[in-house]
Structures are given as structure tokens and as C-alpha cells.
Coordinates of C-alpha atoms in Angstrom, one line a residue:
X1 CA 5.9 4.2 -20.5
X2 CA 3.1 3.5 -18.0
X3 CA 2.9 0.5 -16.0
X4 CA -0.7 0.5 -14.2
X5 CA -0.5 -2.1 -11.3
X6 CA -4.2 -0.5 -10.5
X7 CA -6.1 -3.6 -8.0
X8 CA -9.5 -3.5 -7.5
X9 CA -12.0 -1.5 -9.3
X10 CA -12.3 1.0 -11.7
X11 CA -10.8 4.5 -11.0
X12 CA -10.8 7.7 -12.7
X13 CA -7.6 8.6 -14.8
X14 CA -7.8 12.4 -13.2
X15 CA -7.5 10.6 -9.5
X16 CA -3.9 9.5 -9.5
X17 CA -2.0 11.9 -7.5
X18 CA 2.2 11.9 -7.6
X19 CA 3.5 10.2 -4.5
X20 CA 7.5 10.0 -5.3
X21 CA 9.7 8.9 -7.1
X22 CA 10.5 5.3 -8.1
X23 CA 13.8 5.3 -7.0
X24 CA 12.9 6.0 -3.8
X25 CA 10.9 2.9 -2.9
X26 CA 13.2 0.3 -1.6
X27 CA 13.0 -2.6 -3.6
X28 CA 11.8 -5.8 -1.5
X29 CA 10.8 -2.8 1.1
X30 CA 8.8 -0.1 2.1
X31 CA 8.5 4.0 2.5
X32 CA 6.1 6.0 4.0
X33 CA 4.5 9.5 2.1
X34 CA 2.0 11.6 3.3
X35 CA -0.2 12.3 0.1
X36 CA -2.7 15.2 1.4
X37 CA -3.9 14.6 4.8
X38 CA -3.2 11.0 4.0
X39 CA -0.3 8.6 5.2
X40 CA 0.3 5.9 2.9
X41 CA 3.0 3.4 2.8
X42 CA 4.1 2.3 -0.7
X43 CA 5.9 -1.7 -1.1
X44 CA 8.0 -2.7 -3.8
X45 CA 8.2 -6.5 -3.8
X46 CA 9.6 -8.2 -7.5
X47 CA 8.5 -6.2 -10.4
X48 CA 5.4 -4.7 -8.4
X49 CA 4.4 -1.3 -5.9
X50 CA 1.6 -1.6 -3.8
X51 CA 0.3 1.0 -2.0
X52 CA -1.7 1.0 1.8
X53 CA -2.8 3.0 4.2
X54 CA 0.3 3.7 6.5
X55 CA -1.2 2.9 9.5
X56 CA -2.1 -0.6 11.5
X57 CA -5.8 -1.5 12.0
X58 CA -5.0 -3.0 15.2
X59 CA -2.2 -0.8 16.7
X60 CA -2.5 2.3 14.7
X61 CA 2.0 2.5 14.0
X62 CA 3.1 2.9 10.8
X63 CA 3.4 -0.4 8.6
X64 CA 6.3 1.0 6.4
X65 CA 8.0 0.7 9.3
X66 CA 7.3 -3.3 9.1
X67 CA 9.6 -6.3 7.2
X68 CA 8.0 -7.6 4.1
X69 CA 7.6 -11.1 2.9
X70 CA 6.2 -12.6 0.0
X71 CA 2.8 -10.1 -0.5
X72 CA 2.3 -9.2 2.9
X73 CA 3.5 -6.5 5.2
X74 CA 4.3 -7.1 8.9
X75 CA 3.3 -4.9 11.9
X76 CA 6.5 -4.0 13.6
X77 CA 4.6 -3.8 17.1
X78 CA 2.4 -6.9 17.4
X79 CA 3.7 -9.0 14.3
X80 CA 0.1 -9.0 12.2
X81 CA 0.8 -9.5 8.4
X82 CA -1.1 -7.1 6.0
X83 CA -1.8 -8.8 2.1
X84 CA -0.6 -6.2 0.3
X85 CA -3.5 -6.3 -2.7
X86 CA -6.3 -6.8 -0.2
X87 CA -5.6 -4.7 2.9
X88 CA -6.8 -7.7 4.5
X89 CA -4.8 -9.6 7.8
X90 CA -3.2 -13.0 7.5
X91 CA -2.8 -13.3 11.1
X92 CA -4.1 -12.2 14.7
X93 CA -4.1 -9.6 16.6
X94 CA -5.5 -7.6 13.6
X95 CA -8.9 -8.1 12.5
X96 CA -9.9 -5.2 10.3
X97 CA -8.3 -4.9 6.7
X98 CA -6.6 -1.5 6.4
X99 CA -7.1 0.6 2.6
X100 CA -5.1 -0.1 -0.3
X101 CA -4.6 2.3 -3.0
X102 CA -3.9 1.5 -6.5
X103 CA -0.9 2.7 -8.8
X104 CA 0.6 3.9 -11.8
X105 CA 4.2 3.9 -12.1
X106 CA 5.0 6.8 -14.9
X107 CA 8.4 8.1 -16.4
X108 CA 10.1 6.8 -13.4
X109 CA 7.5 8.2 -11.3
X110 CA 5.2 6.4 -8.4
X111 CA 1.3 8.2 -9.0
X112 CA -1.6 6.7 -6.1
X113 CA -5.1 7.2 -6.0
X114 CA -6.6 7.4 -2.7
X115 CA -9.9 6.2 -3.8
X116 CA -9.9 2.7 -1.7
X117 CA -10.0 -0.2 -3.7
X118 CA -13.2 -2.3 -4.7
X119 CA -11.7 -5.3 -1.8
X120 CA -11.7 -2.6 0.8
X121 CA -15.1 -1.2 0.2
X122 CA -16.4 -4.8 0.5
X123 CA -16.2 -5.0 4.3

């Protein structure tokens, strides 16, 4: 069974890469995987795992290390929320949106493609 929870725009099948397993994503939390050269956190919140770049566009620390509420992500250093479809910030001292990645969740398995999404690419 394969559950796309893809946002933004289109993407090639070919460009989903395996990130980890399901199980390993906390649920109502976050974990942090280096996919390539690239640090990404992945967020389970309800039924749902987003996927963003791991690192704070105002700080540069690692979000997965922040709380999550509702669909945002919180900075552990300064307190800036992330939305977790858009990348974008729902509050100061970030300004800049950071990249989110869309998923496929396969046979128990979490897959990313690093191609930003169509919100990200728009600022």
C-alpha cells in the first residue's frame, strides 16, 4: 500500500529516495536523517509525515530537535514556528521559509524527494 502525502508540485516517481523507516518517526514528533549530503527532518503529526529541511533559516540548529504543535515546528533556540507544508515562518525572528520535501510512505517505509516543493520555489 502507498500513501503519497506529496505537497506541492509535481515530482518524478524515480526521485523518492528511502529515508527510514516508519516506525521510527515519533508520532506527534520529529527525527532528523541525513539523506545524501542533505539533513532533513521528517514530522509525524495525526495520520500525516512531513518532511523539511533540518536546519533553521534564522539560526541554522536542527528543527527536529524543536516541539511540534498543530502543523508547525518550533525552533528550539529562538522559538520561530515552521508550517510544516509550506516551509514558511508563523512567527519572528525567522523570516525566510526553509525547504520541504514531499513523501511517500511505502510497505511501512518513509521515501523523500529532495526536489523542493512548488511553495518553496515561489520565494
Amino acid at each position: 500500500m502507498s500513501q503519497d502525502t506529496g505537497h506541492g508540485g509535481p515530482s518524478a516517481e524515480g526521485d523518492f529516495v528511502e529515508a527510514c523507516p516508519l516506525s521510527e518517526v515519533p508520532e506527534e514528533g520529529a527525527l532528523g536523517v541525513e539523506i545524501g549530503d542533505t539533513p532533513v527532518a521528517l514530522v509525524r503529526t495525526g495520520d500525516e509525515v512531513f518532511a523539511l529541511r533540518d536546519v533553521c533559516s534564522h539560526a541554522e540548529v536542527p528543527l527536529s530537535e524543536g516541539e511540534i504543535f498543530d502543523h508547525t515546528i518550533e525552533c528550539w533556540l529562538h522559538g520561530s514556528c515552521f508550517d510544516l507544508r509550506t516551509g514558511k515562518p508563523t512567527n519572528p525572528p525567522a523570516t525566510q521559509p526553509v525547504p520541504t520535501y514531499r513523501v511517500k510512505i511505502e510497505d511501512g517505509t518513509v521515501y523523500v524527494s529532495l526536489t523542493p516543493t512548488s511553495e518553496f520555489r515561489e520565494s
